[in-house]
Coordinates of C-alpha atoms in Angstrom, one line a residue:
Chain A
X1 CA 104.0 -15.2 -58.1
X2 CA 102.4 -14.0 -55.1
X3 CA 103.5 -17.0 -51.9
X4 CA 102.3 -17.1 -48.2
X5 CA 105.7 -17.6 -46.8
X6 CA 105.9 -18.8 -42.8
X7 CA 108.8 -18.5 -40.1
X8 CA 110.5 -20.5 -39.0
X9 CA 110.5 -23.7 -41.0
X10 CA 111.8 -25.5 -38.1
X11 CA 111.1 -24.8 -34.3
X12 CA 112.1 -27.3 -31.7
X13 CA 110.8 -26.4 -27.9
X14 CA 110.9 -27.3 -24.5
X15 CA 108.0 -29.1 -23.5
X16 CA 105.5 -26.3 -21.5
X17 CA 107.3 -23.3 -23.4
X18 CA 105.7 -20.6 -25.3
X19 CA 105.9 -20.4 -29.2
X20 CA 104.8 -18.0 -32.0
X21 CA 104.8 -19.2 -35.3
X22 CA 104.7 -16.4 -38.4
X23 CA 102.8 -16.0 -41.2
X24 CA 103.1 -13.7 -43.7
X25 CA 100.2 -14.2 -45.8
X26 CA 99.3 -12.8 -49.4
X27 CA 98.8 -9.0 -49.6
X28 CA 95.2 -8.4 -50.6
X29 CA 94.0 -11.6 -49.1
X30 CA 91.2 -10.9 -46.5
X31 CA 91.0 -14.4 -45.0
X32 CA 93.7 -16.1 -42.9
X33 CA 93.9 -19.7 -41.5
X34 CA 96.2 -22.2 -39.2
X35 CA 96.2 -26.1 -40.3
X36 CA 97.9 -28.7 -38.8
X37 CA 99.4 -32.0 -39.8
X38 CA 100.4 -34.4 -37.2
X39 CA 102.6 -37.2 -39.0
X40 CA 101.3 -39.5 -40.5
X41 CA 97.5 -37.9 -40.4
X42 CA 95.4 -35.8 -41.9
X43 CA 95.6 -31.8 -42.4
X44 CA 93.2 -30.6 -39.8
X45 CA 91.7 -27.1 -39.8
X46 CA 92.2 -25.3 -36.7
X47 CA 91.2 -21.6 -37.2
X48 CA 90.0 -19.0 -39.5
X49 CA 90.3 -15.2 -38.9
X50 CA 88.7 -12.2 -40.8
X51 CA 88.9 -8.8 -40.5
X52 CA 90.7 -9.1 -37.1
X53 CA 88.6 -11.6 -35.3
X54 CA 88.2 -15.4 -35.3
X55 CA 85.6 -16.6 -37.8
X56 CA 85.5 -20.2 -37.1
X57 CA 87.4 -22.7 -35.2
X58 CA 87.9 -26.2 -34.3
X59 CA 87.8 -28.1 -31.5
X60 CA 91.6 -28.4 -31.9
X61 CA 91.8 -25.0 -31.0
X62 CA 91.6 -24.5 -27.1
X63 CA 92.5 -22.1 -24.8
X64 CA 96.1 -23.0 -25.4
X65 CA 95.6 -21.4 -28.8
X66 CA 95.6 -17.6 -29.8
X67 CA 95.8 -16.0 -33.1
X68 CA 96.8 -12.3 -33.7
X69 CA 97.5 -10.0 -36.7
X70 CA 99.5 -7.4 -35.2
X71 CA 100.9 -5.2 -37.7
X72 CA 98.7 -5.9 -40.9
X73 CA 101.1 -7.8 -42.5
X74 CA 102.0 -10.7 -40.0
X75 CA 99.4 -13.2 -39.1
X76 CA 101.0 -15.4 -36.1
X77 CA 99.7 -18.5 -33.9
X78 CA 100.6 -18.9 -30.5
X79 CA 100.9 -22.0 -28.5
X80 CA 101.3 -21.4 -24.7
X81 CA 102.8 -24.0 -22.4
X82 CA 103.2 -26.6 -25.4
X83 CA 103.0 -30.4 -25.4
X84 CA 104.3 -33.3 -26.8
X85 CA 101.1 -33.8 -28.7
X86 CA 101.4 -30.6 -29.9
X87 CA 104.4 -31.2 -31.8
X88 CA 103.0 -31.5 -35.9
X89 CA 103.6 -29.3 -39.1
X90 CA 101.5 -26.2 -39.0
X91 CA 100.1 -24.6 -42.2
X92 CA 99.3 -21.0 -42.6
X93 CA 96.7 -20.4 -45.7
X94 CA 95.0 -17.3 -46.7
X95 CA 92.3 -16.4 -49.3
X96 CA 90.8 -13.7 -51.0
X97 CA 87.2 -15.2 -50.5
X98 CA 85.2 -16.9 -47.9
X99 CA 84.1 -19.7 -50.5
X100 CA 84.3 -20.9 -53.3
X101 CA 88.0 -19.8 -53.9
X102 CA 91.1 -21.2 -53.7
X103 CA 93.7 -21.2 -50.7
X104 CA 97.0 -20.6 -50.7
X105 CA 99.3 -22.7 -48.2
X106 CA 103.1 -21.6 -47.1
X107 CA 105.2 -23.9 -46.6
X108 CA 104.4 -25.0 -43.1
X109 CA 106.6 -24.6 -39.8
X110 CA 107.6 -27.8 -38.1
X111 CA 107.4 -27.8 -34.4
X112 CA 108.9 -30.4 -32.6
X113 CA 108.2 -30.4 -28.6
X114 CA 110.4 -32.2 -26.4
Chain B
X20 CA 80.4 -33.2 -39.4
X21 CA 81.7 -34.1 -43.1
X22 CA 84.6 -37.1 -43.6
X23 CA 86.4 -37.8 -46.6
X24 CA 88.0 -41.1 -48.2
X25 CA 90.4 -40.8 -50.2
X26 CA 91.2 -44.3 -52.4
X27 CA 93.8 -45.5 -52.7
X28 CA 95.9 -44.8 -49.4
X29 CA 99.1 -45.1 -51.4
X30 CA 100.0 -46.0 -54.9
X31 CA 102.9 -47.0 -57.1
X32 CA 103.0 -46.7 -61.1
X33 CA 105.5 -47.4 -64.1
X34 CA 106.3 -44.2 -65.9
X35 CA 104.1 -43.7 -68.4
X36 CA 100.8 -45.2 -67.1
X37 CA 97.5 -43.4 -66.3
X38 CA 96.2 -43.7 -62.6
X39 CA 92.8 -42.7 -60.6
X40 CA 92.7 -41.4 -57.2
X41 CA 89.1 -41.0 -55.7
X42 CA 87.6 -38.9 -53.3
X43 CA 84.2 -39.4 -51.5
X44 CA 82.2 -37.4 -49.2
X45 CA 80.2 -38.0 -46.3
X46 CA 77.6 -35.3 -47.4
X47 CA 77.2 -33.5 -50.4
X48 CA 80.2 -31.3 -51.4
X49 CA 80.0 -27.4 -51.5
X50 CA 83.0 -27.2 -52.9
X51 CA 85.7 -29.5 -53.7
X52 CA 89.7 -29.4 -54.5
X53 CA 92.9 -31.2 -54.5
X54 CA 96.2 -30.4 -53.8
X55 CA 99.7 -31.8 -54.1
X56 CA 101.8 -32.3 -51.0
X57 CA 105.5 -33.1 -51.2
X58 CA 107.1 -34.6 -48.0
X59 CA 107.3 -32.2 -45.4
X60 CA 106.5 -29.2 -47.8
X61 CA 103.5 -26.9 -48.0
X62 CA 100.2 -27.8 -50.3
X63 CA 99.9 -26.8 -54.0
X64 CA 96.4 -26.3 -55.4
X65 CA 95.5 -28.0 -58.2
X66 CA 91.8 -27.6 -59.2
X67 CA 88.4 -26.6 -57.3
X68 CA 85.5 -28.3 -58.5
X69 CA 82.2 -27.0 -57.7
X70 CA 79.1 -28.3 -60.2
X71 CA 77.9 -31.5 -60.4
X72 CA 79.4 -33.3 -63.6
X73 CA 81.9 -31.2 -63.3
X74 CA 85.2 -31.5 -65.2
X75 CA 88.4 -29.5 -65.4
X76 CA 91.8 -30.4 -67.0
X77 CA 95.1 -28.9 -66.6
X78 CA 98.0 -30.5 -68.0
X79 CA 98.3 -34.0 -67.8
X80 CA 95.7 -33.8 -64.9
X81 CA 92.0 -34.1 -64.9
X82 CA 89.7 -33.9 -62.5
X83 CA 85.9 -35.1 -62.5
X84 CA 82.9 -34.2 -59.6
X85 CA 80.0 -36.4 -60.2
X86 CA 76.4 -35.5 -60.7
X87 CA 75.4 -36.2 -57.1
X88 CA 78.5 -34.3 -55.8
X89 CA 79.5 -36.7 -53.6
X90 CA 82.4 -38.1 -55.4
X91 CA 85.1 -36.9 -57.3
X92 CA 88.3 -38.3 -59.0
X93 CA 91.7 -37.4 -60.0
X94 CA 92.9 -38.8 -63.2
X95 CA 96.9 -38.7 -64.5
X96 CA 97.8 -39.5 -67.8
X97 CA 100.7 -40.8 -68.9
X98 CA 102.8 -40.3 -65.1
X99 CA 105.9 -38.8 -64.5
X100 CA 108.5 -39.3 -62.2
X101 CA 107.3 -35.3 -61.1
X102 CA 103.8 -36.6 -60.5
X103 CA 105.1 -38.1 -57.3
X104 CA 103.7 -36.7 -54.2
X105 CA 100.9 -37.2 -52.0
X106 CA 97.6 -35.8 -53.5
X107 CA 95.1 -34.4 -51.1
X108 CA 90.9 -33.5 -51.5
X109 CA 89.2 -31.0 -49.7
X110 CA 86.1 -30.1 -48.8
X111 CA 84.8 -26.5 -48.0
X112 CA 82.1 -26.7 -45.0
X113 CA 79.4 -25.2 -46.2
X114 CA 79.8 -22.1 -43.6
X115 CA 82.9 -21.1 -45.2
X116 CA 86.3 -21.9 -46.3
X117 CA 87.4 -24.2 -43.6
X118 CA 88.4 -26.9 -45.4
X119 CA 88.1 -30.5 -44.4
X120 CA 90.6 -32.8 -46.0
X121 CA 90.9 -36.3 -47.2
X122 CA 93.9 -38.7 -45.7
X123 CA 96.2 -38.3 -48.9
X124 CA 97.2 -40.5 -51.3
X125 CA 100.8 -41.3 -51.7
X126 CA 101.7 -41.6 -55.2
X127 CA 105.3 -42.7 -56.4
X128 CA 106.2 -43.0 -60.2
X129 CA 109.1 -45.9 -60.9
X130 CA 111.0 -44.9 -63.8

């Protein structure tokens, strides 16, 4: 069965470092998106991305934020100069729809900043 | 913007015995569907629910959106310790696919 599989599972930085977390989403998928869970809250959207541009975002998603799909495969979020508040389980999802379809989460990438 | 409450927050059942989970919306739902999150794992799609009086089934699992689509629930028959998880609604906006989700509930199954 077809997965959306994200790298690492585990990232631990230094507080004002750089990261890039990986996504690998599903194959003829069109539609790509970052969530976030902080501990102990809710799954919050932060960006969707279609046909190589952002679609939507959140509020969430600041300049600190970027989002790239550099090889057609790979779909990666970047966090520049991270924070402690930044430190949360981030979901990658993709879809073959805008609406009215079911999306498909990896696993999620734990990033711990401290 | 569009909130969700999910009811309840957290909820603990003897093997065996059904359970409702509830979901309601802020504004009327586009589109609606649950997951099933394991700790510190990824989220597993269960149903989507999109028509008022709505009802789809899968498994042991059923899930109902009301007439007013403003409210749906989660039913489990007869639980099993693999029921256990924390069960999540969503919401599409009604611009697209971004989905806004409820706060979980946390369900746990005693053998």
């Amino acid at each position: 069965e077809p997965e959306v599989t994200q790298t690492p599972s585990h990232q631990v930085t230094q507080m004002g470092q750089e990261v890039i977390l990986r996504c690998v989403p599903i194959s003829n998928h069109l539609y790509f998106y970052w969530y976030r869970q902080i501990l102990g809250q809710k799954v919050e959207f932060l960006v969707s991305f279609y046909n190589n541009e952002i679609s939507e975002k959140s509020e969430i998603f600041d300049d600190q934020f970027s989002v790239e799909r550099p090889d057609g495969s790979n779909f990666t979020l970047k966090i520049r100069s991270t924070k402690l508040e930044d430190s949360a389980m981030y979901f990658c999802a993709s879809s073959p729809a805008r609406q009215n379809t079911e999306a498909f989460f990896g696993q999620g990438t734990r990033l711990t900043v401290v | 913007s569009q909130e969700l409450e999910q009811s309840p927050q957290s909820l603990i059942v003897q093997e065996g015995k059904n359970l409702t989970i509830n979901c309601t919306s802020s504004k009327t739902l586009y589109g609606l569907y649950w997951y099933k999150q394991k700790y510190g794992e990824g989220l597993i799609f269960l149903m989507m629910l999109q028509k008022g009086g709505e009802e789809k089934s899968h498994e042991k699992i059923t899930a109902k959106l009301d007439e007013k689509k403003q409210q749906s629930s989660l039913h489990i028959t007869a639980s099993q310790p693999s029921h256990a998880g924390i069960y999540l609604c969503g919401a599409d906006g009604n611009a697209g696919n971004m989905l806004t989700f409820g706060g979980g509930t946390r369900l746990m199954v005693k053998p």
